[in-house]
XYZ file of N, CA and C in Angstrom:
615
model
N -0.559 -38.275 -6.106
C -1.348 -37.592 -5.176
C -0.849 -36.307 -5.163
N -2.211 -36.004 -4.590
C -2.644 -33.820 -5.435
C -1.512 -33.329 -3.679
N -2.123 -34.062 -2.912
C -1.447 -33.325 -2.179
C -0.039 -32.469 -2.111
N 0.931 -33.506 -2.444
C 2.122 -32.845 -2.467
C 1.859 -31.719 -3.705
N 1.254 -31.734 -4.664
C 1.910 -30.699 -6.009
C 0.702 -29.407 -5.741
N -0.460 -29.361 -4.437
C -0.985 -28.224 -4.391
C -0.275 -27.896 -3.250
N 1.159 -28.319 -1.962
C 1.669 -27.839 -1.497
C 3.268 -27.038 -2.362
N 3.527 -27.622 -3.395
C 4.051 -27.221 -4.091
C 3.832 -25.854 -5.238
N 2.817 -25.650 -5.374
C 2.476 -24.742 -6.086
C 2.104 -23.029 -5.109
N 1.428 -23.536 -3.746
C 1.872 -22.622 -2.135
C 3.119 -22.441 -2.365
N 4.166 -22.554 -2.161
C 4.805 -23.093 -1.731
C 6.234 -22.018 -3.070
N 5.716 -22.431 -4.097
C 6.529 -20.747 -5.830
C 5.162 -19.931 -5.242
N 4.411 -20.016 -5.276
C 4.336 -18.560 -4.732
C 4.317 -17.770 -3.648
N 4.431 -18.515 -2.301
C 5.078 -18.183 -1.575
C 7.202 -16.915 -1.340
N 7.390 -18.036 -2.228
C 8.736 -17.509 -2.382
C 9.198 -16.464 -3.625
N 7.852 -16.625 -4.454
C 8.204 -15.831 -4.948
C 7.846 -14.146 -4.857
N 6.595 -13.894 -3.612
C 6.374 -13.007 -3.158
C 7.116 -12.405 -1.700
N 8.300 -13.519 -1.676
C 9.248 -12.920 -0.007
C 10.266 -12.815 -1.325
N 10.575 -12.456 -2.436
C 11.339 -11.981 -2.829
C 10.994 -10.717 -3.124
N 10.156 -10.254 -3.459
C 8.949 -9.085 -4.046
C 9.166 -8.271 -2.327
N 9.061 -8.784 -1.028
C 8.961 -8.694 0.303
C 10.179 -8.045 0.447
N 11.908 -8.766 0.457
C 12.920 -8.553 0.106
C 13.543 -7.004 -0.348
N 12.816 -7.345 -1.727
C 13.587 -6.188 -2.574
C 12.624 -4.696 -2.009
N 10.922 -4.649 -1.834
C 10.734 -3.701 -0.994
C 10.181 -3.475 0.748
N 10.973 -3.843 1.188
C 11.080 -3.819 2.484
C 10.916 -2.742 3.482
N 11.938 -1.775 2.228
C 12.845 -0.260 2.636
C 11.654 0.416 2.728
N 10.826 0.695 1.895
C 10.332 0.917 1.388
C 9.594 2.521 2.251
N 9.450 3.736 1.653
C 8.846 4.439 3.218
C 7.538 5.123 2.086
N 6.973 5.242 3.464
C 5.357 6.272 3.085
C 4.967 6.966 1.900
N 4.247 6.853 0.701
C 4.774 8.106 -0.200
C 4.108 9.385 -0.219
N 3.790 9.394 1.223
C 3.408 10.747 1.616
C 3.744 11.406 2.702
N 3.553 12.584 3.220
C 3.777 13.721 4.361
C 3.904 12.287 5.762
N 4.809 12.649 6.851
C 4.366 12.430 7.882
C 2.768 11.822 8.323
N 2.516 10.622 8.641
C 0.981 10.756 9.397
C -0.348 11.194 8.449
N 0.151 11.446 6.454
C -1.124 11.736 5.726
C -1.432 11.237 4.807
N -0.964 9.877 5.392
C -1.227 8.420 3.806
C -1.999 7.397 4.710
N -3.300 6.907 4.095
C -4.073 5.940 4.316
C -2.812 5.091 5.564
N -2.212 4.094 4.382
C -1.648 2.805 5.126
C -1.237 3.538 6.340
N -0.842 4.917 6.639
C 0.273 4.908 7.887
C -0.957 5.485 8.786
N -2.162 6.305 8.630
C -2.961 6.024 9.943
C -3.580 4.881 10.562
N -4.169 3.768 9.360
C -4.108 2.862 9.630
C -3.089 1.720 10.481
N -2.089 2.025 10.499
C -1.028 1.586 10.668
C -0.490 1.688 11.839
N -0.831 3.101 12.725
C -1.156 3.946 13.555
C -2.426 3.720 14.370
N -3.409 3.397 14.056
C -4.838 2.751 14.668
C -4.547 1.095 15.185
N -3.553 0.510 14.285
C -3.558 -1.108 14.714
C -2.875 -1.286 15.790
N -1.987 -0.323 16.071
C -1.125 -0.533 16.882
C -1.353 0.771 18.420
N -2.945 0.621 18.377
C -3.546 1.179 19.423
C -5.176 -0.261 19.249
N -5.335 -0.683 18.863
C -5.742 -0.953 19.497
C -5.245 -2.842 20.229
N -7.079 -2.943 20.804
C -6.324 -4.265 21.486
C -7.010 -5.857 20.432
N -6.316 -6.375 20.369
C -6.835 -7.930 20.099
C -8.595 -8.873 20.429
N -8.547 -7.774 21.925
C -9.874 -8.552 22.760
C -11.027 -7.395 23.071
N -10.522 -6.157 21.572
C -11.871 -5.821 21.618
C -12.590 -5.869 20.437
N -14.132 -5.179 20.385
C -14.339 -5.686 19.313
C -13.883 -4.442 18.466
N -14.328 -5.237 17.177
C -13.275 -4.709 15.346
C -14.503 -3.187 15.524
N -15.577 -2.667 16.194
C -15.407 -0.980 16.089
C -15.237 -0.600 17.022
N -14.388 -0.909 18.161
C -14.103 -0.125 18.535
C -12.345 0.787 18.525
N -12.217 -0.104 16.571
C -11.132 0.845 15.854
C -11.946 2.435 15.297
N -13.719 2.054 15.809
C -14.246 3.647 15.158
C -13.568 4.625 15.723
N -13.836 4.522 17.236
C -13.813 5.528 17.933
C -11.917 6.131 18.502
N -11.679 5.122 17.858
C -9.779 6.110 16.957
C -9.573 7.263 16.504
N -9.101 8.451 16.315
C -8.782 9.082 15.526
C -8.527 8.998 14.505
N -8.699 9.878 13.109
C -7.954 8.883 12.540
C -7.720 8.040 11.107
N -7.992 7.000 12.218
C -8.157 5.913 12.202
C -8.198 4.851 10.456
N -9.101 6.168 9.877
C -9.239 4.890 8.520
C -9.676 3.724 8.118
N -10.325 3.776 9.049
C -10.553 1.513 9.230
C -12.046 1.676 8.746
N -12.452 2.802 8.511
C -13.722 1.892 7.579
C -14.206 1.606 6.719
N -14.702 0.270 6.783
C -14.638 -1.286 6.166
C -13.831 -1.685 5.324
N -12.157 -1.187 6.814
C -11.318 -1.747 6.662
C -10.901 -2.738 8.091
N -12.056 -2.615 8.935
C -12.034 -3.103 10.070
C -10.706 -5.133 10.039
N -11.566 -5.946 9.303
C -10.632 -7.116 9.836
C -8.754 -6.498 9.043
N -8.530 -5.495 8.051
C -7.829 -5.704 7.683
C -6.473 -4.941 8.523
N -6.928 -3.873 9.455
C -6.070 -3.013 10.918
C -6.022 -4.458 11.762
N -6.304 -4.968 11.950
C -7.184 -6.176 12.985
C -5.770 -7.424 12.504
N -5.265 -7.571 11.065
C -4.905 -8.277 11.604
C -3.731 -7.363 10.948
N -3.575 -6.399 10.749
C -2.202 -5.553 10.911
C -1.573 -5.800 12.377
N -2.324 -4.830 12.752
C -2.065 -5.515 14.130
C -1.445 -6.847 14.647
N -1.825 -7.828 13.775
C -0.955 -9.324 14.384
C 0.125 -9.384 13.657
N -0.024 -9.026 12.321
C 1.787 -9.116 11.956
C 1.986 -7.972 12.144
N 2.014 -6.260 12.783
C 3.587 -6.333 13.485
C 3.928 -6.732 14.924
N 3.489 -7.833 14.900
C 3.778 -8.044 16.269
C 5.497 -8.907 16.614
N 5.427 -9.320 14.750
C 6.571 -9.743 14.498
C 7.601 -8.548 13.649
N 7.336 -7.394 13.463
C 7.857 -6.165 13.750
C 8.579 -5.534 14.495
N 10.043 -5.108 14.285
C 10.680 -4.464 15.332
C 9.869 -2.687 15.027
N 9.533 -3.066 13.851
C 8.997 -1.442 13.409
C 7.450 -1.356 13.103
N 6.827 -1.527 14.131
C 5.466 -1.737 14.481
C 4.879 -1.423 12.942
N 5.673 0.504 13.673
C 4.371 1.015 12.481
C 4.786 1.649 11.210
N 6.364 0.681 10.331
C 6.709 0.853 9.106
C 5.973 0.247 8.423
N 5.768 1.050 6.646
C 5.179 0.683 5.618
C 4.888 -1.245 5.552
N 6.952 -1.761 5.746
C 6.916 -3.696 5.975
C 5.793 -4.119 5.873
N 5.211 -3.388 7.191
C 3.772 -4.405 7.864
C 2.776 -4.498 6.700
N 3.000 -3.295 7.033
C 1.515 -3.062 5.530
C 2.634 -3.807 3.644
N 2.865 -3.781 3.963
C 3.384 -4.759 2.854
C 3.949 -7.047 2.834
N 3.647 -6.746 4.042
C 3.697 -8.366 4.764
C 2.064 -9.274 4.393
N 2.248 -8.273 5.057
C 0.438 -8.667 5.020
C -0.323 -8.431 3.502
N -0.066 -7.913 2.274
C -0.368 -7.845 1.901
C 0.100 -8.098 0.147
N 1.531 -9.545 0.662
C 2.357 -10.210 -0.258
C 2.273 -11.512 0.597
N 2.006 -11.515 1.953
C 0.999 -13.092 2.559
C -0.471 -13.532 1.624
N -1.106 -12.181 1.948
C -2.410 -12.195 1.204
C -2.406 -12.919 -0.460
N -1.663 -12.089 -0.939
C -1.858 -12.451 -2.707
C -0.894 -13.575 -2.590
N 0.191 -13.879 -2.056
C 0.211 -15.661 -1.747
C -0.377 -16.706 -2.002
N -1.600 -16.184 -1.073
C -2.634 -17.002 -1.048
C -3.323 -16.885 -2.072
N -3.609 -15.417 -2.689
C -4.081 -15.661 -3.478
C -4.226 -16.529 -5.459
N -3.008 -15.855 -5.163
C -2.536 -17.296 -6.308
C -2.842 -18.725 -6.410
N -2.771 -19.302 -5.336
C -2.963 -20.368 -4.942
C -4.129 -21.100 -4.890
N -4.972 -19.806 -4.215
C -6.432 -19.975 -4.597
C -7.327 -20.015 -5.236
N -6.976 -19.560 -6.524
C -6.867 -19.265 -7.940
C -7.134 -20.461 -8.240
N -5.862 -21.321 -8.457
C -4.703 -23.053 -8.676
C -6.283 -23.742 -8.215
N -6.266 -23.741 -7.286
C -7.536 -24.753 -6.765
C -8.875 -24.648 -7.302
N -9.449 -23.275 -7.372
C -10.930 -23.146 -7.919
C -10.973 -23.746 -9.727
N -9.741 -22.876 -10.399
C -8.986 -22.731 -11.169
C -9.589 -25.370 -11.360
N -8.166 -25.643 -11.366
C -8.840 -26.990 -10.666
C -9.970 -27.884 -11.112
N -11.401 -26.855 -9.444
C -12.915 -27.400 -9.540
C -13.537 -27.162 -10.604
N -12.996 -26.490 -11.169
C -13.578 -25.784 -12.780
C -12.607 -26.902 -14.243
N -12.858 -26.294 -13.926
C -11.864 -26.319 -15.579
C -10.966 -27.816 -14.921
N -9.174 -28.450 -15.918
C -8.528 -28.350 -15.923
C -7.207 -28.572 -14.965
N -6.086 -28.626 -14.552
C -4.841 -28.831 -14.383
C -4.704 -27.511 -15.174
N -4.221 -27.975 -16.756
C -3.456 -27.384 -17.255
C -3.884 -25.802 -17.466
N -5.522 -25.404 -17.020
C -5.809 -24.296 -17.556
C -5.803 -23.821 -16.163
N -5.613 -24.114 -14.392
C -5.335 -23.992 -13.001
C -3.751 -23.380 -13.514
N -3.019 -24.224 -14.179
C -1.440 -23.495 -13.855
C -1.398 -22.343 -15.111
N -1.946 -22.492 -15.273
C -1.512 -21.126 -15.985
C -2.394 -20.275 -16.370
N -3.660 -19.883 -15.252
C -4.337 -18.736 -14.650
C -3.248 -18.293 -13.032
N -2.656 -19.918 -12.596
C -1.996 -19.869 -11.605
C -0.873 -18.314 -12.515
N 0.249 -18.808 -12.749
C 0.982 -18.505 -13.126
C 0.502 -17.169 -14.125
N -0.818 -16.668 -14.751
C -0.518 -15.449 -15.592
C -1.169 -14.360 -14.137
N -1.972 -15.100 -12.688
C -1.551 -14.637 -11.866
C 0.148 -13.735 -11.309
N 0.519 -15.218 -10.334
C 1.612 -14.525 -10.055
C 2.958 -13.818 -11.025
N 2.290 -13.796 -11.760
C 3.726 -13.335 -12.596
C 3.069 -11.682 -13.050
N 1.216 -11.461 -12.647
C 1.358 -10.229 -13.135
C 2.009 -8.923 -12.523
N 2.008 -7.575 -13.071
C 2.579 -6.333 -12.112
C 1.433 -5.599 -10.921
N -0.072 -6.395 -11.623
C -0.713 -5.247 -11.164
C -0.219 -5.837 -9.105
N -0.888 -6.818 -8.937
C -0.815 -7.520 -7.653
C 0.401 -6.877 -6.831
N 1.398 -7.202 -7.182
C 2.847 -5.940 -6.449
C 2.745 -4.805 -7.074
N 2.359 -4.214 -7.329
C 1.424 -2.527 -7.358
C 0.793 -2.668 -6.069
N -0.609 -2.696 -6.345
C -1.741 -2.760 -5.058
C -0.717 -3.356 -4.042
N -0.397 -4.054 -3.614
C -0.144 -4.932 -2.669
C 1.639 -3.522 -1.770
N 2.020 -2.408 -2.832
C 2.881 -1.564 -1.858
C 1.957 -0.611 -2.056
N 0.990 -0.246 -2.413
C 0.391 1.104 -2.096
C -0.818 0.799 -1.362
N -2.020 -0.413 -1.656
C -3.039 -0.404 -1.420
C -3.630 -1.784 -0.974
N -2.757 -2.053 -0.137
C -2.796 -3.998 0.856
C -4.252 -5.171 1.076
N -4.743 -3.481 1.341
C -6.582 -4.429 1.544
C -6.716 -5.037 0.582
N -6.445 -4.182 -0.415
C -7.389 -5.078 -1.537
C -7.591 -6.485 -1.929
N -5.640 -6.534 -1.955
C -5.218 -7.906 -1.986
C -6.221 -9.273 -0.312
N -5.528 -8.375 0.663
C -6.644 -9.086 1.762
C -7.755 -9.682 1.446
N -8.694 -8.456 0.871
C -10.207 -8.239 0.472
C -10.595 -9.219 -0.093
N -9.279 -9.569 -1.339
C -9.644 -10.752 -2.520
C -9.431 -11.921 -1.561
N -8.212 -12.304 -0.907
C -8.222 -13.691 -0.227
C -9.439 -14.124 -0.301
N -10.252 -13.480 1.057
C -11.340 -13.872 1.496
C -12.391 -13.776 0.089
N -12.720 -13.473 -0.523
C -13.453 -13.429 -1.752
C -13.704 -14.419 -2.172
N -11.469 -14.923 -2.467
C -12.050 -16.324 -3.091
C -11.691 -17.383 -2.368
N -11.294 -17.246 -1.058
C -12.116 -18.446 -0.460
C -12.982 -18.869 -0.533
N -14.541 -17.242 -0.667
C -15.539 -17.335 -0.693
C -16.579 -19.140 -1.279
N -15.581 -18.273 -2.873
C -16.134 -18.935 -4.405
C -14.925 -20.236 -4.210
N -13.999 -20.737 -3.410
C -13.825 -22.181 -3.306
C -14.441 -22.852 -2.804
N -15.644 -22.323 -1.528
C -16.216 -23.139 -0.465
C -17.505 -23.438 -1.758
N -17.897 -22.177 -1.976
C -19.223 -22.356 -2.873
C -19.242 -23.415 -4.011
N -17.777 -24.173 -4.640
C -17.131 -25.248 -5.428
C -17.562 -26.160 -4.667
N -17.585 -26.033 -3.301
C -17.531 -27.667 -2.713
C -19.235 -27.836 -2.566
N -20.197 -26.632 -2.631
C -21.714 -27.382 -2.098
C -22.346 -27.884 -3.805
N -22.971 -29.263 -2.873
C -23.153 -30.253 -3.499
C -25.048 -29.948 -3.697
N -25.656 -28.896 -2.956
C -27.354 -28.226 -3.273
C -28.296 -29.821 -2.809
N -27.319 -30.078 -2.273
C -28.915 -31.214 -1.546
C -28.914 -30.825 -0.108
N -29.265 -29.724 0.423
C -29.751 -29.295 1.832
C -28.812 -30.400 2.998
N -27.566 -31.074 2.489
C -27.211 -31.551 3.332
C -26.969 -30.177 4.290
N -26.251 -31.839 6.114
C -25.426 -30.658 7.030
C -24.506 -30.062 6.311
N -23.388 -30.974 5.476
C -22.800 -30.204 5.400
C -22.642 -28.960 4.532
N -23.852 -29.165 3.371
C -24.540 -27.904 2.657
C -24.806 -26.771 3.785
N -25.199 -27.087 4.512
C -24.989 -25.548 5.579
C -24.090 -25.432 6.671
N -23.173 -26.612 6.491
C -21.961 -25.449 7.104
C -20.834 -24.790 6.487
N -21.503 -25.363 4.553
C -19.832 -24.789 4.175
C -20.838 -22.641 3.871
N -22.574 -22.909 3.346
C -23.527 -21.888 3.227
C -22.499 -20.828 4.596
N -22.698 -21.543 5.404
C -22.173 -20.638 6.882
C -20.434 -20.100 6.872
N -19.338 -21.335 6.541
C -18.568 -20.351 6.085
C -18.158 -19.833 4.862
N -19.207 -19.404 3.809
C -18.825 -18.641 3.240
C -20.101 -17.199 3.256
N -20.871 -17.791 3.984
C -21.203 -15.456 4.672
C -20.196 -15.216 5.839
N -19.561 -16.053 6.399
C -18.870 -15.235 7.273
C -17.685 -15.431 6.311
N -16.583 -15.606 5.675
C -15.423 -14.861 4.443
C -16.239 -14.117 4.017
N -17.200 -13.818 3.822
C -18.093 -12.203 2.908
C -18.137 -11.551 3.483
N -18.045 -11.391 4.829
C -18.057 -10.819 5.987
C -16.900 -9.993 6.106
N -16.137 -11.029 6.383
C -14.635 -10.379 6.319
C -13.823 -9.815 5.083
N -14.496 -10.200 4.186
C -14.010 -9.724 2.689
C -14.478 -8.069 2.776
N -16.177 -7.699 3.092
C -16.590 -6.587 3.082
C -16.342 -5.757 3.767
N -15.590 -6.306 4.656
C -15.301 -5.623 6.515
C -13.676 -5.114 5.863
N -12.971 -5.888 4.884
C -11.711 -5.240 4.657
C -11.185 -4.801 3.848
N -11.847 -4.109 2.634
C -11.257 -3.149 1.990
C -12.488 -2.580 2.061
N -12.322 -1.221 1.492
C -13.688 -0.665 0.542
C -13.632 -0.587 -0.766
N -13.006 -1.305 -1.726
C -13.133 -1.376 -2.990
C -13.709 -3.064 -2.844
N -14.368 -4.392 -1.049
C -14.821 -5.090 -2.145
C -16.048 -5.415 -2.338
N -16.577 -3.949 -2.937
C -18.037 -3.400 -3.536
C -17.630 -4.266 -4.571
N -17.044 -4.459 -5.288
C -16.509 -4.852 -6.636
C -16.788 -6.522 -6.886
N -16.846 -6.765 -5.336
C -16.797 -8.139 -5.963
C -18.192 -9.373 -6.047
N -19.673 -8.399 -5.560
C -20.601 -9.204 -5.236
C -21.254 -9.997 -7.416
N -21.182 -8.988 -8.127
C -21.542 -9.282 -8.826
C -20.773 -10.352 -9.594
N -19.601 -10.257 -9.059
C -18.756 -11.233 -9.824
C -19.276 -13.040 -8.780
N -19.557 -12.685 -7.714
C -19.719 -13.687 -6.760
C -21.051 -14.136 -7.031
N -21.773 -13.732 -7.174
C -23.416 -14.281 -7.560
C -23.576 -14.667 -9.045
N -22.622 -14.384 -10.099
C -22.346 -14.223 -11.590
C -21.835 -16.063 -10.861
N -20.531 -16.007 -10.405
C -20.174 -17.669 -9.743
C -20.901 -18.538 -8.803
N -21.625 -18.387 -8.395
C -22.470 -19.302 -7.812
C -24.080 -19.203 -9.027
N -24.051 -19.008 -9.402
C -25.268 -18.960 -10.705
C -24.421 -20.244 -11.543
N -22.948 -19.777 -11.869
C -22.738 -21.233 -13.520
C -22.100 -22.139 -11.979
N -21.887 -22.042 -10.839
C -21.135 -22.953 -10.415
C -23.477 -24.086 -10.049
N -23.766 -23.249 -9.067
C -25.318 -24.000 -9.728
C -25.357 -24.696 -10.783
N -25.846 -24.284 -11.991
C -25.820 -24.949 -13.084
C -24.830 -25.721 -13.243
N -23.753 -25.807 -12.836
C -22.824 -27.246 -13.615
C -23.746 -28.845 -12.509
């Protein structure tokens, strides 16, 4: 059965990222107090009400939430599980959670396109890449945005291109995930060409 196998891949991904979090959880902000974007977004998250519109973030002074609205909202949710809600550990935790899902999504996307052997190689390549962990420490919103980008790509693989109701629902979900992707990190502007190329490739398959 595939489900237990998928679950093992997900658990391995979370286990590796949990180790990284344990090692880095006491890291402090790399600039003066209140000087880094990470700290500014955490402060904005602490002032944001989850019952408010995302646009309310822009009324918070120095929030640095422009094109990162959903990242800051997710920080507000993640911070509820921490005693020190404005510590860098909140940023790192959300980043590594996102990174865990990224490894898993890469695995299932490669299964859809290629086969299990290539999917395992792609999964291990990403899981053991130092780049993603470095990004998790300094610019976690990129990994969060990547999660939603990969989720949209996975949904695209499920399109049958038969103009069915299911295709309509999947297309709506693709659109919704891309809205979150582009509103989670200013770096997400790099993703549209990649997504379009993948869509064309998937359509020709």
